[in-house]
Short mmCIF file of N, CA, C and O and ligand atoms in Angstrom, two decimals:
data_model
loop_
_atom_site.label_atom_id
_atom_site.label_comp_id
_atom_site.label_asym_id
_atom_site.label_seq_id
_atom_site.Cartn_x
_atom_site.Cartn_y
_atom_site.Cartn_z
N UNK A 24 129.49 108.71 100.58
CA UNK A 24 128.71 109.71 99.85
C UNK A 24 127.32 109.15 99.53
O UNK A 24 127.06 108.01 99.16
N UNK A 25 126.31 110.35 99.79
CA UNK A 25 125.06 109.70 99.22
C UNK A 25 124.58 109.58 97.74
O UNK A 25 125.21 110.26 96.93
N UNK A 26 123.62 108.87 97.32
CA UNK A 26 123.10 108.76 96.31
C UNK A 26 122.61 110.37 95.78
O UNK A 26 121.87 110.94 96.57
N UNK A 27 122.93 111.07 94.60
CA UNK A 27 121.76 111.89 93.80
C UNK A 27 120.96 111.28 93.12
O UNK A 27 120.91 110.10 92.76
N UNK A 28 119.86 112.72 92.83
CA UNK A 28 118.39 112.19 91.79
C UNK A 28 118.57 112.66 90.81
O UNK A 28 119.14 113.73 91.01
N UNK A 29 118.38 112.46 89.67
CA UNK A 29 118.59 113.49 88.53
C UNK A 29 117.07 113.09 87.71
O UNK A 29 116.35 112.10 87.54
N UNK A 30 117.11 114.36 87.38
CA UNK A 30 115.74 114.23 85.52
C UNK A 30 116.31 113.60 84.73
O UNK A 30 117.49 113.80 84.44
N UNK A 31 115.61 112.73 84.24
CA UNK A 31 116.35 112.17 83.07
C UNK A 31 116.22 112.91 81.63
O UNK A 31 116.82 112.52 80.63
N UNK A 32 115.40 113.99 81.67
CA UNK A 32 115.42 115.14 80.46
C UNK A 32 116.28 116.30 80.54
O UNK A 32 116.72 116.83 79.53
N UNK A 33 116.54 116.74 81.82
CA UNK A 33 117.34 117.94 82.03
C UNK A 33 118.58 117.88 82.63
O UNK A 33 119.41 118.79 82.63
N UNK A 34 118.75 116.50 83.28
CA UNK A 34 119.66 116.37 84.29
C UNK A 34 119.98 117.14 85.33
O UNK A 34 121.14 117.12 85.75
N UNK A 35 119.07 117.88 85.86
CA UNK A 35 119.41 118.49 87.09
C UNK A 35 118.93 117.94 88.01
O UNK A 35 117.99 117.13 88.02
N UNK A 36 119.88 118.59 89.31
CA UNK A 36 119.52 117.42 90.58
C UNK A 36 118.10 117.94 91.22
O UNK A 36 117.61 119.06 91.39
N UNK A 37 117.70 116.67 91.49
CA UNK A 37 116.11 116.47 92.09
C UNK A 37 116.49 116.61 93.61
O UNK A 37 115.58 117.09 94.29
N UNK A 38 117.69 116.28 94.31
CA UNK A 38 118.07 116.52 95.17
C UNK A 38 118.53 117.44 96.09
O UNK A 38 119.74 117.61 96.03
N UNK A 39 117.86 118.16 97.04
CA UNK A 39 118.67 119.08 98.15
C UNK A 39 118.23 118.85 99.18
O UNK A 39 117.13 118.58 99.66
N UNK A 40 120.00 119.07 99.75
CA UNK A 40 119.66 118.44 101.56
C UNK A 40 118.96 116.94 101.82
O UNK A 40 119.66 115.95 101.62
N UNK A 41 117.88 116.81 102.18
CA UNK A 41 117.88 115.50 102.53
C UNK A 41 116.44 114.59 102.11
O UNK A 41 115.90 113.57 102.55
N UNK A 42 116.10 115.76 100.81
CA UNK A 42 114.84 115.58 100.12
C UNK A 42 115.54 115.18 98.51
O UNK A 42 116.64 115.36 97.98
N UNK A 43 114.12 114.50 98.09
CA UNK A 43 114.20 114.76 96.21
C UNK A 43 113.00 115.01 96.22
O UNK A 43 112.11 114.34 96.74
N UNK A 44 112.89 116.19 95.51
CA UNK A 44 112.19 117.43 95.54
C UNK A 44 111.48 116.96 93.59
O UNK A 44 112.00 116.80 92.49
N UNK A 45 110.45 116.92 94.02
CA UNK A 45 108.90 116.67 92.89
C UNK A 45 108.15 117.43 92.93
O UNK A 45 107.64 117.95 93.93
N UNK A 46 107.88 117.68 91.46
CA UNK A 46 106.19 118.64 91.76
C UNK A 46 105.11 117.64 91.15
O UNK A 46 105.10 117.03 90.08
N UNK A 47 104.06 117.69 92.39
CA UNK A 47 103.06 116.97 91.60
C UNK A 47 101.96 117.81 91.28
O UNK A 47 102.01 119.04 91.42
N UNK A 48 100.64 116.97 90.71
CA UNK A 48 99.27 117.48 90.21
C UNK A 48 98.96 116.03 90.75
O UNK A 48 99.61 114.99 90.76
N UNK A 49 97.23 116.55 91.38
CA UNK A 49 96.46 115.82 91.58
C UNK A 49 95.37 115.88 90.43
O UNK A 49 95.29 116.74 89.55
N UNK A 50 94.46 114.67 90.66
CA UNK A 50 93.30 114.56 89.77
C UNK A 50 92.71 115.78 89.69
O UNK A 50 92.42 116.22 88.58
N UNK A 51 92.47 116.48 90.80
CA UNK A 51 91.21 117.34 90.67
C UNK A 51 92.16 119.07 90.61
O UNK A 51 91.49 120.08 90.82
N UNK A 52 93.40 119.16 90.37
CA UNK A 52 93.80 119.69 89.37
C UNK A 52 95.16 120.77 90.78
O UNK A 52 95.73 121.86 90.75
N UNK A 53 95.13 120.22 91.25
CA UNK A 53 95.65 121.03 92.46
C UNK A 53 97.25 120.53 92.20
O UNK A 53 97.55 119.39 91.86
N UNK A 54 98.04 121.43 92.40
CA UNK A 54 99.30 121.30 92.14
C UNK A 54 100.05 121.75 93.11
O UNK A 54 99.80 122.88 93.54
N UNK A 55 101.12 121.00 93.69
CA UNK A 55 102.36 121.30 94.91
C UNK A 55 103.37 120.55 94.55
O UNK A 55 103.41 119.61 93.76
N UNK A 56 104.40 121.16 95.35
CA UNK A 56 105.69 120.31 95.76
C UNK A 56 105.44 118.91 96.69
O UNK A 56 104.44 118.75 97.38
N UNK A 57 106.55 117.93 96.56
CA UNK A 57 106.25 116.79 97.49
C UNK A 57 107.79 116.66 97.72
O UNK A 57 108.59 116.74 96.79
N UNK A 58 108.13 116.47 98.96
CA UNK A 58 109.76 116.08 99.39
C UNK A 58 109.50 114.45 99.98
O UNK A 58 108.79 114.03 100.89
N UNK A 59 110.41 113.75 99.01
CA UNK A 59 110.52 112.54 99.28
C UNK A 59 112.15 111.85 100.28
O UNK A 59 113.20 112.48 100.34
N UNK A 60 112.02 111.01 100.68
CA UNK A 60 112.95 110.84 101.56
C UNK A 60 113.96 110.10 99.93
O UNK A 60 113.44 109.70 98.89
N UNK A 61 115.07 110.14 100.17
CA UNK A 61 116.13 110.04 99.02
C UNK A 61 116.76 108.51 99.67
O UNK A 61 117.84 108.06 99.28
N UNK A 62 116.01 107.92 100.57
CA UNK A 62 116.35 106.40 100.93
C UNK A 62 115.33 105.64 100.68
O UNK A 62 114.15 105.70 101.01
N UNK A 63 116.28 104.57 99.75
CA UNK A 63 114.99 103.94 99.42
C UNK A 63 114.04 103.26 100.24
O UNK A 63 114.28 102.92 101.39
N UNK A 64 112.87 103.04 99.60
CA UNK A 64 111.94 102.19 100.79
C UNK A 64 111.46 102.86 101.98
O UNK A 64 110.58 102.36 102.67
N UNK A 65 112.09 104.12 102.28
CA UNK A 65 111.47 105.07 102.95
C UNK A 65 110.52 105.64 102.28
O UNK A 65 110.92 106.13 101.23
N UNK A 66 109.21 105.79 102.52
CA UNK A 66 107.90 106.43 101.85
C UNK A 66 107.09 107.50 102.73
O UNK A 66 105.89 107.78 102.63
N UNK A 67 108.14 108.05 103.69
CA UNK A 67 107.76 109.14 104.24
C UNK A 67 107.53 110.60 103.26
O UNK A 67 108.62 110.80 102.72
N UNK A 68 106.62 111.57 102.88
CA UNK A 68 106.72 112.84 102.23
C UNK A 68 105.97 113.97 102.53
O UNK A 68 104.75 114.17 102.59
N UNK A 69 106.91 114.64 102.70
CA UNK A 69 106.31 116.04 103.53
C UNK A 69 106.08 116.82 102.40
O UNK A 69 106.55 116.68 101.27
N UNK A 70 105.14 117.84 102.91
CA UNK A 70 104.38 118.34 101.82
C UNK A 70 103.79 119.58 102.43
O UNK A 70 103.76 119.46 103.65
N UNK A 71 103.29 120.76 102.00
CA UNK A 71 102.40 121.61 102.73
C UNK A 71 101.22 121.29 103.04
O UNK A 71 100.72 120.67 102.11
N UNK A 72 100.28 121.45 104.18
CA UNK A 72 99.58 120.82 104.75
C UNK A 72 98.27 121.51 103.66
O UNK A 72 97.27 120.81 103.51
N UNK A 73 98.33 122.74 103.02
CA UNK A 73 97.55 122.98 101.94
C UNK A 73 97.37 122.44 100.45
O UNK A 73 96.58 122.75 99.56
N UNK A 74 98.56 121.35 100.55
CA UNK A 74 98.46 120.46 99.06
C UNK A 74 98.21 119.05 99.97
O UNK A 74 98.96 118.24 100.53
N UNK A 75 96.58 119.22 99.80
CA UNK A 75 95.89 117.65 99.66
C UNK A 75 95.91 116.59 98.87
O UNK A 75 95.35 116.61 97.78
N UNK A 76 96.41 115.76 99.23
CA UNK A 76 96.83 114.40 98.58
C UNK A 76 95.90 113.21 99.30
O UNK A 76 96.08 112.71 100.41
N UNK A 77 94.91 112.94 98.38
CA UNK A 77 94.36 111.67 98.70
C UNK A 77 94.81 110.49 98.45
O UNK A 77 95.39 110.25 97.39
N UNK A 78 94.51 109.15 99.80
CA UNK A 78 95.17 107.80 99.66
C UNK A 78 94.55 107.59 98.04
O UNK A 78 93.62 108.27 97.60
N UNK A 79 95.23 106.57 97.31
CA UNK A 79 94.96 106.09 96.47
C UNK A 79 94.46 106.78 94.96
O UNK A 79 94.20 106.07 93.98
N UNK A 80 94.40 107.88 94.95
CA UNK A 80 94.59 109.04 93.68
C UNK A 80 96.00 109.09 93.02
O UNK A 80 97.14 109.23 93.46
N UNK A 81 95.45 108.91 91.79
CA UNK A 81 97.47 108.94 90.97
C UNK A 81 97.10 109.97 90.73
O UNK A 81 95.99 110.36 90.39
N UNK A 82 98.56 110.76 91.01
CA UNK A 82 99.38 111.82 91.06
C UNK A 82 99.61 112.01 89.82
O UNK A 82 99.31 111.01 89.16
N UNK A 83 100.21 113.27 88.94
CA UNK A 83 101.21 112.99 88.38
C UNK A 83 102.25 114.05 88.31
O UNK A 83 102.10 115.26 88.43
N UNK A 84 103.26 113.43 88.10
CA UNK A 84 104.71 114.03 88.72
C UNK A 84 105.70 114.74 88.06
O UNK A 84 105.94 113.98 87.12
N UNK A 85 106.39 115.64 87.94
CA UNK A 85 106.78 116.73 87.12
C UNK A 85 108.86 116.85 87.83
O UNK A 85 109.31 116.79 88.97
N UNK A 86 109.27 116.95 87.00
CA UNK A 86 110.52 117.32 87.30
C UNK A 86 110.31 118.84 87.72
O UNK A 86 109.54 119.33 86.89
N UNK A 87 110.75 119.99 88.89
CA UNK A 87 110.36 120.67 89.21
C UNK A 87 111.62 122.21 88.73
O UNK A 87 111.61 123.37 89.14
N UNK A 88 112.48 121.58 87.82
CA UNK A 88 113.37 122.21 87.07
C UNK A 88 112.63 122.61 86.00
O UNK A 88 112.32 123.78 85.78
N UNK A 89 112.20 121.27 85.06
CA UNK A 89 111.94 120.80 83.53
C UNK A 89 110.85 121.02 83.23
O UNK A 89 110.51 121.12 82.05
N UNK A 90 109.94 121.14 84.37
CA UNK A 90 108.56 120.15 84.39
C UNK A 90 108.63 119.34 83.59
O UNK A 90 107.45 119.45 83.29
N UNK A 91 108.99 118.53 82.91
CA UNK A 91 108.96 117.08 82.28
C UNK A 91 108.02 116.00 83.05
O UNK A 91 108.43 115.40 84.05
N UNK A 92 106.89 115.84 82.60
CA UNK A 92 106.04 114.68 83.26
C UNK A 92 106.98 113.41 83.20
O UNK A 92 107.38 112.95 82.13
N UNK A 93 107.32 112.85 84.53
CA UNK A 93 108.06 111.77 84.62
C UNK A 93 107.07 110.44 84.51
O UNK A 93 107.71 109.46 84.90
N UNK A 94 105.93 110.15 84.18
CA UNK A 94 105.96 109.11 83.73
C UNK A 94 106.26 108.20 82.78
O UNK A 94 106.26 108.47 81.58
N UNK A 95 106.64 106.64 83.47
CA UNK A 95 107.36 105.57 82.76
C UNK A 95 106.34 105.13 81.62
O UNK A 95 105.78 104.03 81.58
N UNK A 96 106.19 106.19 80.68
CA UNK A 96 105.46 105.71 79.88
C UNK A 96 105.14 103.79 79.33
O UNK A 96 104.08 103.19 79.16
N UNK A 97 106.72 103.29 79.18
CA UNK A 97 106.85 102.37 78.01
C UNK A 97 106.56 101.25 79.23
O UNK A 97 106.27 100.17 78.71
N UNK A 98 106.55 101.18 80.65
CA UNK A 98 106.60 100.58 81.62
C UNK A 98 105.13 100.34 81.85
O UNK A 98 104.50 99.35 81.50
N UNK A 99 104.53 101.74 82.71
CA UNK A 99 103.22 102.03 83.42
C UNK A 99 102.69 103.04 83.43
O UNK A 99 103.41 103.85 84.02
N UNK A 100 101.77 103.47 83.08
CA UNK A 100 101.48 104.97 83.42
C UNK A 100 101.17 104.88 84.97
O UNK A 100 101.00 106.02 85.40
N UNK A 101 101.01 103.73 86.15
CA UNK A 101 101.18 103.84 87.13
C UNK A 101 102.19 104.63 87.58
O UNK A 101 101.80 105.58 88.27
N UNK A 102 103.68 104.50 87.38
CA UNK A 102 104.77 104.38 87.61
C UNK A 102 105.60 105.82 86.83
O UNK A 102 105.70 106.12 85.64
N UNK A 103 106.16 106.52 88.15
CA UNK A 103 106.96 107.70 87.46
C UNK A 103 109.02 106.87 87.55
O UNK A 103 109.56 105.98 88.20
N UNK A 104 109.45 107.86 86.47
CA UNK A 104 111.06 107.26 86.18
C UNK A 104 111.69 108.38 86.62
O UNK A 104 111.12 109.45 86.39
N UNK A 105 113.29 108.41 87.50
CA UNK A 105 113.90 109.05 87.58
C UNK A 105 115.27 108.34 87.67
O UNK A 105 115.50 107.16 87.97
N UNK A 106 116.22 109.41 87.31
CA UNK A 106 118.00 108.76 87.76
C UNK A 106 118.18 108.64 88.91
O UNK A 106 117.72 109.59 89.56
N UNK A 107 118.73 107.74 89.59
CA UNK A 107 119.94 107.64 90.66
C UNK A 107 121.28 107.57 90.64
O UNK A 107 121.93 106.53 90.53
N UNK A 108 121.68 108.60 90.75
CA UNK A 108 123.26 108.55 90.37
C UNK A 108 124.02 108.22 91.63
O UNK A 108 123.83 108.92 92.63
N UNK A 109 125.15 106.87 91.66
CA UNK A 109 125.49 106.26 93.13
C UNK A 109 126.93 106.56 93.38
O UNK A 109 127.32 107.29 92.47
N UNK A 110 127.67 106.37 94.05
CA UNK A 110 128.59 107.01 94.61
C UNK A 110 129.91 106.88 93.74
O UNK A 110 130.89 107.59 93.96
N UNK A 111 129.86 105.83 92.67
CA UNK A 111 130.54 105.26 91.96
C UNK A 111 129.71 106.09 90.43
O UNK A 111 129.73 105.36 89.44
N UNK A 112 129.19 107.18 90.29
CA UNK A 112 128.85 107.96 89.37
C UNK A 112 127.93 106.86 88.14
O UNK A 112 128.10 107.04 86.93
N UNK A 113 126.92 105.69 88.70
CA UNK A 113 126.67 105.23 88.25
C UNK A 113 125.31 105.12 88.04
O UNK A 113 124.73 104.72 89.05
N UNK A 114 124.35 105.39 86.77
CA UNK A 114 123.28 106.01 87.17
C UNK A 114 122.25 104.62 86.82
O UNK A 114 122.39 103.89 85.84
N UNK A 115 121.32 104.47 87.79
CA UNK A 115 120.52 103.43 88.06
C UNK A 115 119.06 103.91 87.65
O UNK A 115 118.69 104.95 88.21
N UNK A 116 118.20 103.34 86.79
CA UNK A 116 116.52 103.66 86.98
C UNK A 116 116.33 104.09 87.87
O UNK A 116 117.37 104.08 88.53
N UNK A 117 115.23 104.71 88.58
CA UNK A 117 114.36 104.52 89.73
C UNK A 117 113.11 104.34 89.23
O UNK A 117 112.81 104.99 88.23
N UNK A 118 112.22 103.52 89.79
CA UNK A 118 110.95 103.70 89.85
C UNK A 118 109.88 104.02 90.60
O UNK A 118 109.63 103.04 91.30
N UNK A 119 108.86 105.20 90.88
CA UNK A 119 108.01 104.96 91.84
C UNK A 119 106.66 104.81 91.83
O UNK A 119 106.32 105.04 90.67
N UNK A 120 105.74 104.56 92.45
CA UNK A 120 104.13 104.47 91.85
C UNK A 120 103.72 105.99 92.28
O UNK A 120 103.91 106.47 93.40
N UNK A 121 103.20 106.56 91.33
CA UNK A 121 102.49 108.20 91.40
C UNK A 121 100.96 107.46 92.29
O UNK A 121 100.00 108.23 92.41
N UNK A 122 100.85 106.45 92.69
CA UNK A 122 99.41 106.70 93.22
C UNK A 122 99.91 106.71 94.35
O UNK A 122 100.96 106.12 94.60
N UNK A 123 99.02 107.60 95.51
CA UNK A 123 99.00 108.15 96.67
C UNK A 123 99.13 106.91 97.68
O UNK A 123 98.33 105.99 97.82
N UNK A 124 100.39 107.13 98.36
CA UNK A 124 99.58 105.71 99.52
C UNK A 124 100.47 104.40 99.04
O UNK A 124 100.65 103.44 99.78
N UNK A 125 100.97 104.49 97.79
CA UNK A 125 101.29 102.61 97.15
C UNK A 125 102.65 102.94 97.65
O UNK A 125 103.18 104.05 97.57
N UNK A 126 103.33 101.58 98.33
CA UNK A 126 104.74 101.83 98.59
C UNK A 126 104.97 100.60 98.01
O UNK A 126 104.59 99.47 98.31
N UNK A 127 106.04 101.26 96.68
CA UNK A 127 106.70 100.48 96.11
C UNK A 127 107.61 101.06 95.19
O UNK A 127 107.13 102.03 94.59
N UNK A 128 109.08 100.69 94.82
CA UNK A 128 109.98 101.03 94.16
C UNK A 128 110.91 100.65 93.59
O UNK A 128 111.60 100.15 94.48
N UNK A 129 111.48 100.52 92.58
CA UNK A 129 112.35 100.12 91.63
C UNK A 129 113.34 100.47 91.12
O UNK A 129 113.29 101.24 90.16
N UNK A 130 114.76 99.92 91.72
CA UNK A 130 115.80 100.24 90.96
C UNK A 130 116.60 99.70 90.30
O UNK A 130 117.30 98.83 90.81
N UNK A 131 116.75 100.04 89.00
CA UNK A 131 117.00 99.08 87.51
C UNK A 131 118.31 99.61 87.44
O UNK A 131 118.66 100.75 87.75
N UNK A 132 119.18 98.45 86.91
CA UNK A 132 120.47 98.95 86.79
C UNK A 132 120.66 97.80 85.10
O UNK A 132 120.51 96.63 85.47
N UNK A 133 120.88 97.85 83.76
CA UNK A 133 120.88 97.12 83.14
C UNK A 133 119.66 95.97 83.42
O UNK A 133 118.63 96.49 83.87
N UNK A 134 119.61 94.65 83.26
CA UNK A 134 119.01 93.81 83.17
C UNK A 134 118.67 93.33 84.90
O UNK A 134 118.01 92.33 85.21
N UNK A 135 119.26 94.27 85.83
CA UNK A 135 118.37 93.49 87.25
C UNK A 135 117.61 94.87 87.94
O UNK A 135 117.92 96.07 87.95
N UNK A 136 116.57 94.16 88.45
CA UNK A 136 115.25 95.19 89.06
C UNK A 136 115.69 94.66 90.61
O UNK A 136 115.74 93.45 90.85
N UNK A 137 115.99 95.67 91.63
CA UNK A 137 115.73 95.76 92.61
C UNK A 137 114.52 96.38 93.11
O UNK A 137 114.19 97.49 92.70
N UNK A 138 113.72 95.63 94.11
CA UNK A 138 111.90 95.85 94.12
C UNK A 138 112.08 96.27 95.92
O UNK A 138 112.44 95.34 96.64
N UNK A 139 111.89 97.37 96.42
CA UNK A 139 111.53 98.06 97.43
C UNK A 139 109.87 98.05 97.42
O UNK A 139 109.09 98.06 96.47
N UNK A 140 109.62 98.04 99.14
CA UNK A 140 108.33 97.93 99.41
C UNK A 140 106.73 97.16 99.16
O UNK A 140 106.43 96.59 98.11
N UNK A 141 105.88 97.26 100.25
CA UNK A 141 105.11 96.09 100.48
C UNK A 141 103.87 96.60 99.24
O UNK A 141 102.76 96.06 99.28
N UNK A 142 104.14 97.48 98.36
CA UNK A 142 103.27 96.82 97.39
C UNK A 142 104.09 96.35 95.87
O UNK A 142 103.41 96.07 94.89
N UNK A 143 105.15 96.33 95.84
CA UNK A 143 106.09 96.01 94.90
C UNK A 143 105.70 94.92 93.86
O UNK A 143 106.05 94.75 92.69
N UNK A 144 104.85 94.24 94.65
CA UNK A 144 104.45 93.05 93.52
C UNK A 144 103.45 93.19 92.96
O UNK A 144 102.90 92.21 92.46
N UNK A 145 102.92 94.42 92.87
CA UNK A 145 101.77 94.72 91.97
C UNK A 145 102.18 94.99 90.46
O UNK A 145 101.52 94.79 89.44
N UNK A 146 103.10 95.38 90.58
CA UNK A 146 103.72 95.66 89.18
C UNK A 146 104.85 94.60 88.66
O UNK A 146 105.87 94.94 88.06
N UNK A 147 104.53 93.36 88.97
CA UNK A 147 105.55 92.58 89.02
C UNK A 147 105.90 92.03 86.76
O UNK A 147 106.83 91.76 85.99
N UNK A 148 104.64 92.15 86.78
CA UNK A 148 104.54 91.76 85.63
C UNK A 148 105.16 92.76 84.15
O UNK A 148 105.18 92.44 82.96
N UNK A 149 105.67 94.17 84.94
CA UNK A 149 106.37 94.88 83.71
C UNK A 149 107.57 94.58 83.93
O UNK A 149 108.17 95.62 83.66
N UNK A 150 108.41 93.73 84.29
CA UNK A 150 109.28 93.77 84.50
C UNK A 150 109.64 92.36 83.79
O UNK A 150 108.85 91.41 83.87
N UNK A 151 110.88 92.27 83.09
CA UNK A 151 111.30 90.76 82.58
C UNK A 151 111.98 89.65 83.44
O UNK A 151 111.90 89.26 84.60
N UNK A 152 112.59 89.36 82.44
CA UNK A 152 114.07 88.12 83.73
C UNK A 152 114.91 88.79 84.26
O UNK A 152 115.20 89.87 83.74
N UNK A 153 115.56 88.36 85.46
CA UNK A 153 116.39 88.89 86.17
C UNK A 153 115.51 89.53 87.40
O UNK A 153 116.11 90.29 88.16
N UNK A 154 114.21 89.30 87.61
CA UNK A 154 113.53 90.19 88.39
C UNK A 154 113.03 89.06 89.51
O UNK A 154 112.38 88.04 89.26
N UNK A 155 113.56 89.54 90.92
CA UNK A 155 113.67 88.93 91.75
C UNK A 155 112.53 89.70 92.68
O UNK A 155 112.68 90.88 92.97
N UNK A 156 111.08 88.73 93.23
CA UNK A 156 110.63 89.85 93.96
C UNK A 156 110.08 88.49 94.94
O UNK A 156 109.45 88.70 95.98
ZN1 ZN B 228 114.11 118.13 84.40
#
């Protein structure tokens, strides 16, 4: 069985079919859906070719149930938070960077950070012991 996404305000699934399904806003005020691949470290996201997303512009990211702005406030305002719930009904952090372009991701389970992707160590420093990067 695969992994679900959940809001961590509403708990509904972020997940269908073979997306986790986000709404973002850009800087300059433009708002769409973004389908992210639901494996980690995959940073592929399809999108309508009419919601422009520039490299390196933070996003910011909305539960598309809740709208609940998912940023990790207490972490990064780089960095949006969501659930992963794993096959064993066990729900893990996620972390991702809302800026356009950064591949990197985080999944916290209690006291250990698993760090996906080649910019992962930019944010190395919100993270405590147990953090292996
Ligand atoms: Zn929600």
């Amino acid at each position: 069985m695969e992994n679900n996404y959940i809001c961590p305000k509403c708990k509904g699934q972020l997940k269908v079919k073979k997306s986790v399904v986000l709404a973002a806003k850009t800087p300059s005020g433009e708002k769409g859906l973004i389908f992210l691949s639901p494996k980690i470290g995959d940073y592929h996201v399809t999108k309508h070719k009419d919601f422009e997303i520039k490299e390196g512009e933070r996003l910011e990211l909305f539960c598309p149930i809740c709208h609940e702005n998912l940023e990790a406030k207490s972490l990064n305002k780089n960095l949006a938070k969501f659930l992963m719930r794993d096959k064993d009904n066990v729900d893990h952090d996620v972390l991702i960077s809302e800026i356009a372009g950064e591949k990197c991701t985080y999944v916290i389970y209690k006291n250990h950070v698993d760090s996906f992707g080649k910019d992962a160590k930019h944010y190395v420093n919100f993270f405590g012991a147990g953090t292996d990067f």
